[in-house]
């Protein structure tokens, strides 16, 4: 299996550049997808991103497959005006905690910062077959086991 690209490698830098270009092209679009708009803010014609960059697609799939415990998320603090980065506790009923004091005024910009933070936290071996566990309810993911 292919490992996550290491810091400082051309593959990693290209992946980060592609993600940033996707973020910039999605400004003005509600929600977020890792795709490039032909015309910024217009999703009529999209390309690039996860459709054409296999490293970016692989890393995003592995990030999404990680345990929710400690995952970075977007928290809207003022509807359609302000967002902050939070971290999930991994325990049901326990609210997320803010990771810093930075406040974003763009729903897309925060996505790129979270991507960079998660990429730095993601081990090179994330998603490897030796870490696979059958099923989705495990004793370590806070589900009651019957």
Coordinates of N, CA and C in Angstrom, one line a residue:
X1 N 0.8 -1.2 0.0 CA 0.0 0.0 0.0 C 0.9 1.3 0.0
X2 N 0.4 2.3 -0.6 CA 1.1 3.6 -0.7 C 1.0 4.4 0.6
X3 N 2.2 4.8 1.1 CA 2.1 5.6 2.4 C 1.7 7.1 2.1
X4 N 1.4 7.8 3.1 CA 1.0 9.2 3.0 C 2.3 10.0 2.6
X5 N 2.3 10.9 1.7 CA 3.6 11.6 1.3 C 4.2 12.3 2.5
X6 N 5.5 12.2 2.6 CA 6.2 12.8 3.7 C 6.3 14.4 3.5
X7 N 6.6 15.0 4.7 CA 6.8 16.5 4.7 C 8.0 16.8 3.8
X8 N 7.8 17.9 3.0 CA 8.9 18.3 2.2 C 9.1 17.6 0.8
X9 N 8.3 16.6 0.6 CA 8.4 15.9 -0.7 C 7.6 16.7 -1.8
X10 N 8.0 16.5 -3.0 CA 7.2 17.2 -4.1 C 5.8 16.7 -4.2
X11 N 5.5 15.5 -3.9 CA 4.1 14.9 -3.9 C 3.3 15.6 -2.9
X12 N 3.8 15.8 -1.7 CA 3.0 16.5 -0.7 C 2.8 17.9 -1.0
X13 N 3.8 18.6 -1.5 CA 3.7 20.0 -1.9 C 2.6 20.2 -3.0
X14 N 2.6 19.3 -4.0 CA 1.7 19.4 -5.1 C 0.3 19.1 -4.6
X15 N 0.1 18.2 -3.6 CA -1.2 17.9 -3.1 C -1.7 19.1 -2.3
X16 N -0.9 19.8 -1.5 CA -1.3 20.9 -0.7 C -1.7 22.1 -1.7
X17 N -0.9 22.3 -2.7 CA -1.1 23.3 -3.7 C -2.5 23.1 -4.4
X18 N -2.8 21.8 -4.8 CA -4.0 21.5 -5.4 C -5.2 21.7 -4.5
X19 N -5.1 21.4 -3.2 CA -6.1 21.6 -2.2 C -6.4 23.1 -2.1
X20 N -5.3 23.9 -2.0 CA -5.5 25.4 -1.9 C -6.2 26.0 -3.1
X21 N -5.8 25.5 -4.3 CA -6.5 26.0 -5.5 C -7.9 25.6 -5.5
X22 N -8.3 24.4 -5.0 CA -9.7 24.0 -4.9 C -10.4 24.9 -4.0
X23 N -9.8 25.2 -2.8 CA -10.4 26.1 -1.8 C -10.7 27.5 -2.4
X24 N -9.7 28.0 -3.0 CA -9.8 29.4 -3.6 C -10.9 29.4 -4.7
X25 N -11.0 28.4 -5.5 CA -12.1 28.4 -6.5 C -13.5 28.2 -6.0
X26 N -13.6 27.6 -4.8 CA -14.9 27.4 -4.2 C -15.4 28.5 -3.4
X27 N -14.7 29.6 -3.3 CA -15.2 30.8 -2.5 C -16.5 31.3 -3.1
X28 N -17.5 31.5 -2.2 CA -18.8 31.9 -2.7 C -19.7 30.8 -2.9
X29 N -19.3 29.6 -2.8 CA -20.1 28.4 -2.9 C -20.5 27.9 -1.5
X30 N -21.8 27.6 -1.3 CA -22.2 27.1 0.0 C -21.6 25.7 0.1
X31 N -21.1 25.4 1.3 CA -20.5 24.0 1.5 C -19.1 24.0 1.0
X32 N -18.6 22.8 0.8 CA -17.2 22.6 0.4 C -17.0 21.3 -0.3
X33 N -16.3 21.3 -1.4 CA -15.9 20.1 -2.1 C -14.4 20.4 -2.6
X34 N -13.6 19.3 -2.6 CA -12.2 19.4 -3.0 C -12.2 19.3 -4.6
X35 N -12.7 20.2 -5.2 CA -12.8 20.3 -6.7 C -12.5 21.7 -7.1
X36 N -12.0 21.9 -8.4 CA -11.7 23.2 -8.9 C -12.9 23.6 -9.8
X37 N -13.4 24.9 -9.5 CA -14.4 25.4 -10.4 C -13.7 26.1 -11.6
X38 N -14.3 25.9 -12.7 CA -13.7 26.6 -13.9 C -13.8 28.1 -13.7
X39 N -14.9 28.6 -13.2 CA -15.1 30.0 -12.9 C -15.2 30.0 -11.4
X40 N -14.4 30.8 -10.7 CA -14.5 30.8 -9.2 C -15.9 31.1 -8.7
X41 N -16.4 30.3 -7.8 CA -17.7 30.4 -7.2 C -18.8 29.8 -8.0
X42 N -18.5 29.2 -9.1 CA -19.5 28.6 -10.0 C -19.2 27.2 -10.2
X43 N -20.1 26.3 -9.7 CA -19.8 24.9 -9.7 C -20.4 24.2 -11.0
X44 N -20.8 25.0 -12.0 CA -21.3 24.4 -13.2 C -20.3 23.4 -13.8
X45 N -19.1 23.9 -13.9 CA -18.0 23.1 -14.5 C -16.9 22.9 -13.5
X46 N -16.7 21.7 -13.1 CA -15.6 21.4 -12.1 C -14.6 20.4 -12.6
X47 N -13.4 20.4 -12.1 CA -12.3 19.5 -12.5 C -11.3 19.4 -11.4
X48 N -10.2 18.8 -11.6 CA -9.1 18.7 -10.7 C -9.5 18.1 -9.4
X49 N -8.7 18.5 -8.3 CA -9.0 18.1 -7.0 C -9.0 16.6 -6.8
X50 N -10.0 16.0 -6.2 CA -10.1 14.6 -5.9 C -10.3 13.8 -7.2
X51 N -10.8 14.4 -8.2 CA -11.0 13.7 -9.5 C -9.7 13.4 -10.2
X52 N -8.7 14.3 -10.1 CA -7.5 14.1 -10.9 C -6.2 14.0 -10.1
X53 N -6.3 14.1 -8.8 CA -5.0 14.0 -8.0 C -5.1 12.8 -7.1
X54 N -4.5 11.7 -7.5 CA -4.7 10.4 -6.7 C -4.1 10.5 -5.3
X55 N -3.0 11.3 -5.1 CA -2.5 11.5 -3.7 C -3.5 12.2 -2.8
X56 N -4.1 13.3 -3.4 CA -5.0 14.0 -2.6 C -6.2 13.2 -2.3
X57 N -6.7 12.4 -3.2 CA -7.9 11.5 -3.0 C -7.6 10.5 -1.9
X58 N -6.4 9.9 -2.0 CA -6.0 8.9 -1.0 C -5.9 9.4 0.4
X59 N -5.3 10.6 0.5 CA -5.1 11.2 1.8 C -6.4 11.6 2.4
X60 N -7.3 12.2 1.6 CA -8.6 12.6 2.1 C -9.5 11.4 2.6
X61 N -9.4 10.3 1.8 CA -10.1 9.1 2.2 C -9.6 8.5 3.5
X62 N -8.3 8.6 3.7 CA -7.7 8.0 4.9 C -8.0 9.0 6.1
X63 N -8.0 10.3 5.9 CA -8.4 11.2 6.9 C -9.8 10.9 7.4
X64 N -10.7 10.7 6.4 CA -12.1 10.5 6.7 C -12.3 9.2 7.4
X65 N -11.4 8.2 7.2 CA -11.6 6.9 7.8 C -11.0 6.9 9.2
X66 N -10.3 7.9 9.7 CA -9.8 7.9 11.0 C -10.9 8.0 12.1
X67 N -10.5 7.6 13.3 CA -11.5 7.6 14.4 C -11.9 9.0 14.7
X68 N -13.2 9.2 15.1 CA -13.6 10.6 15.4 C -12.9 11.2 16.6
X69 N -12.4 10.4 17.5 CA -11.7 11.0 18.6 C -10.5 11.9 18.2
X70 N -10.6 13.1 18.6 CA -9.5 14.0 18.3 C -9.5 14.7 16.9
X71 N -10.6 14.4 16.2 CA -10.7 14.9 14.8 C -11.0 16.4 14.8
X72 N -10.4 17.1 13.9 CA -10.6 18.6 13.8 C -11.9 18.8 13.0
X73 N -12.7 19.8 13.4 CA -13.9 20.1 12.8 C -14.1 21.6 12.6
X74 N -15.1 22.0 11.8 CA -15.5 23.4 11.6 C -16.7 23.6 12.6
X75 N -16.6 24.7 13.4 CA -17.7 25.1 14.2 C -18.1 26.4 13.8
X76 N -19.4 26.5 13.5 CA -20.0 27.8 13.1 C -20.3 28.6 14.4
X77 N -19.7 29.8 14.6 CA -20.0 30.5 15.8 C -21.0 31.6 15.6
X78 N -21.1 32.1 14.4 CA -22.1 33.1 14.0 C -22.6 32.6 12.6
X79 N -23.9 32.4 12.5 CA -24.5 31.9 11.2 C -24.0 32.6 10.0
X80 N -23.4 31.9 9.1 CA -22.9 32.4 7.8 C -21.9 33.6 8.0
X81 N -21.3 33.7 9.1 CA -20.4 34.9 9.3 C -19.1 34.5 10.0
X82 N -19.1 33.6 10.9 CA -17.8 33.3 11.6 C -17.7 31.8 11.9
X83 N -16.5 31.3 11.8 CA -16.2 29.9 12.0 C -14.9 29.7 12.8
X84 N -14.8 28.7 13.6 CA -13.6 28.4 14.3 C -13.3 26.9 14.2
X85 N -12.1 26.5 14.5 CA -11.7 25.1 14.5 C -11.8 24.5 15.8
X86 N -12.5 23.3 15.9 CA -12.7 22.6 17.1 C -12.1 21.2 17.0
X87 N -12.0 20.5 18.2 CA -11.5 19.2 18.2 C -12.5 18.3 18.9
X88 N -12.9 17.2 18.3 CA -13.9 16.3 18.9 C -13.2 15.5 20.1
X89 N -14.0 15.3 21.1 CA -13.5 14.6 22.3 C -13.5 13.1 22.1
X90 N -14.4 12.7 21.2 CA -14.5 11.2 21.0 C -15.5 10.6 22.0
X91 N -16.1 11.4 22.8 CA -17.0 10.8 23.8 C -18.4 11.5 23.6
X92 N -19.4 10.7 23.4 CA -20.7 11.2 23.1 C -21.2 12.1 24.3
X93 N -21.8 13.2 23.9 CA -22.2 14.2 24.9 C -21.2 15.2 25.4
X94 N -20.0 15.0 25.1 CA -18.9 15.9 25.5 C -18.7 16.9 24.3
X95 N -18.9 18.2 24.4 CA -18.8 19.1 23.3 C -17.3 19.2 22.8
X96 N -17.1 19.6 21.6 CA -15.8 19.8 21.1 C -15.2 21.1 21.8
X97 N -13.8 21.1 21.7 CA -13.1 22.3 22.3 C -12.4 23.0 21.1
X98 N -12.4 24.3 21.3 CA -11.7 25.1 20.3 C -10.2 24.9 20.4
X99 N -9.5 24.8 19.2 CA -8.1 24.5 19.3 C -7.2 25.8 19.4
X100 N -7.8 26.9 18.9 CA -7.1 28.2 19.0 C -8.1 29.4 19.0
X101 N -7.6 30.6 19.0 CA -8.5 31.7 19.1 C -8.8 32.3 17.7
X102 N -8.3 31.8 16.6 CA -8.4 32.3 15.3 C -9.9 32.2 14.8
X103 N -10.5 33.3 14.3 CA -11.8 33.3 13.8 C -11.8 33.5 12.3
X104 N -12.5 32.7 11.6 CA -12.5 32.8 10.1 C -13.8 33.4 9.6
X105 N -13.7 34.2 8.6 CA -14.9 34.8 8.0 C -15.2 34.1 6.7
X106 N -14.5 33.1 6.3 CA -14.8 32.3 5.1 C -14.9 30.8 5.4
X107 N -16.0 30.2 5.0 CA -16.2 28.8 5.2 C -15.1 27.9 4.5
X108 N -14.6 28.4 3.4 CA -13.6 27.7 2.7 C -12.2 27.8 3.3
X109 N -11.8 29.0 3.7 CA -10.4 29.1 4.3 C -10.2 28.2 5.5
X110 N -11.1 28.0 6.3 CA -11.0 27.2 7.5 C -10.8 25.7 7.0
X111 N -11.4 25.3 5.9 CA -11.2 24.0 5.4 C -9.7 23.7 5.1
X112 N -9.1 24.7 4.5 CA -7.7 24.4 4.1 C -6.8 24.4 5.3
X113 N -7.0 25.2 6.3 CA -6.2 25.2 7.5 C -6.4 23.8 8.3
X114 N -7.6 23.3 8.3 CA -7.9 22.0 8.9 C -7.2 20.9 8.2
X115 N -7.2 21.0 6.8 CA -6.5 20.0 6.0 C -5.0 20.0 6.4
X116 N -4.4 21.2 6.5 CA -3.0 21.2 6.8 C -2.7 20.7 8.2
X117 N -3.5 21.0 9.1 CA -3.3 20.5 10.5 C -3.5 19.0 10.6
X118 N -4.5 18.5 9.9 CA -4.7 17.1 9.9 C -3.7 16.3 9.2
X119 N -3.2 16.9 8.1 CA -2.1 16.3 7.3 C -0.8 16.2 8.2
X120 N -0.5 17.2 9.0 CA 0.6 17.1 9.9 C 0.4 16.1 11.0
X121 N -0.8 15.9 11.4 CA -1.1 14.9 12.5 C -1.2 13.5 11.9
X122 N -1.5 13.3 10.7 CA -1.7 12.0 10.1 C -0.4 11.2 10.0
X123 N -0.3 10.0 10.5 CA 0.9 9.2 10.4 C 1.1 8.7 9.0
X124 N 2.3 8.6 8.6 CA 2.6 8.1 7.2 C 2.0 6.8 6.9
X125 N 1.7 6.0 8.0 CA 1.2 4.6 7.8 C -0.4 4.6 7.9
X126 N -1.0 5.7 8.0 CA -2.5 5.8 8.2 C -3.2 5.0 7.0
X127 N -4.1 4.2 7.4 CA -4.9 3.5 6.4 C -4.3 2.2 5.8
X128 N -3.2 1.8 6.4 CA -2.5 0.6 6.0 C -3.3 -0.6 6.4
X129 N -3.3 -1.7 5.6 CA -4.1 -2.9 5.9 C -3.9 -3.5 7.3
X130 N -2.7 -3.4 7.8 CA -2.4 -3.9 9.2 C -3.2 -3.2 10.3
X131 N -3.7 -2.0 10.0 CA -4.5 -1.3 11.0 C -6.0 -1.5 10.8
X132 N -6.4 -2.3 9.9 CA -7.8 -2.5 9.6 C -8.5 -3.4 10.6
X133 N -9.7 -3.0 11.1 CA -10.4 -3.8 12.0 C -11.8 -4.1 11.4
X134 N -12.3 -5.3 11.5 CA -13.6 -5.7 10.9 C -14.7 -5.0 11.7
X135 N -15.7 -4.5 11.0 CA -16.9 -3.9 11.7 C -16.7 -2.5 12.0
X136 N -17.7 -1.9 12.6 CA -17.7 -0.5 12.9 C -17.9 -0.2 14.4
X137 N -18.3 -1.1 15.2 CA -18.4 -0.9 16.6 C -17.3 -1.6 17.3
X138 N -16.4 -0.9 17.9 CA -15.3 -1.4 18.6 C -15.3 -0.9 20.1
X139 N -14.6 -1.6 20.9 CA -14.6 -1.2 22.3 C -13.9 0.2 22.5
X140 N -13.1 0.6 21.6 CA -12.3 1.8 21.8 C -13.0 3.0 21.1
X141 N -14.1 2.9 20.5 CA -14.7 4.0 19.8 C -16.0 4.5 20.5
X142 N -16.2 4.2 21.8 CA -17.2 4.8 22.6 C -18.6 4.3 22.3
X143 N -18.7 3.1 21.6 CA -20.0 2.5 21.4 C -20.3 1.4 22.4
X144 N -21.5 1.3 22.9 CA -21.8 0.2 23.8 C -21.6 -1.1 23.1
X145 N -20.9 -2.1 23.6 CA -20.7 -3.3 22.9 C -21.7 -4.3 23.5
X146 N -22.4 -5.0 22.6 CA -23.4 -6.0 23.2 C -22.9 -7.4 23.0

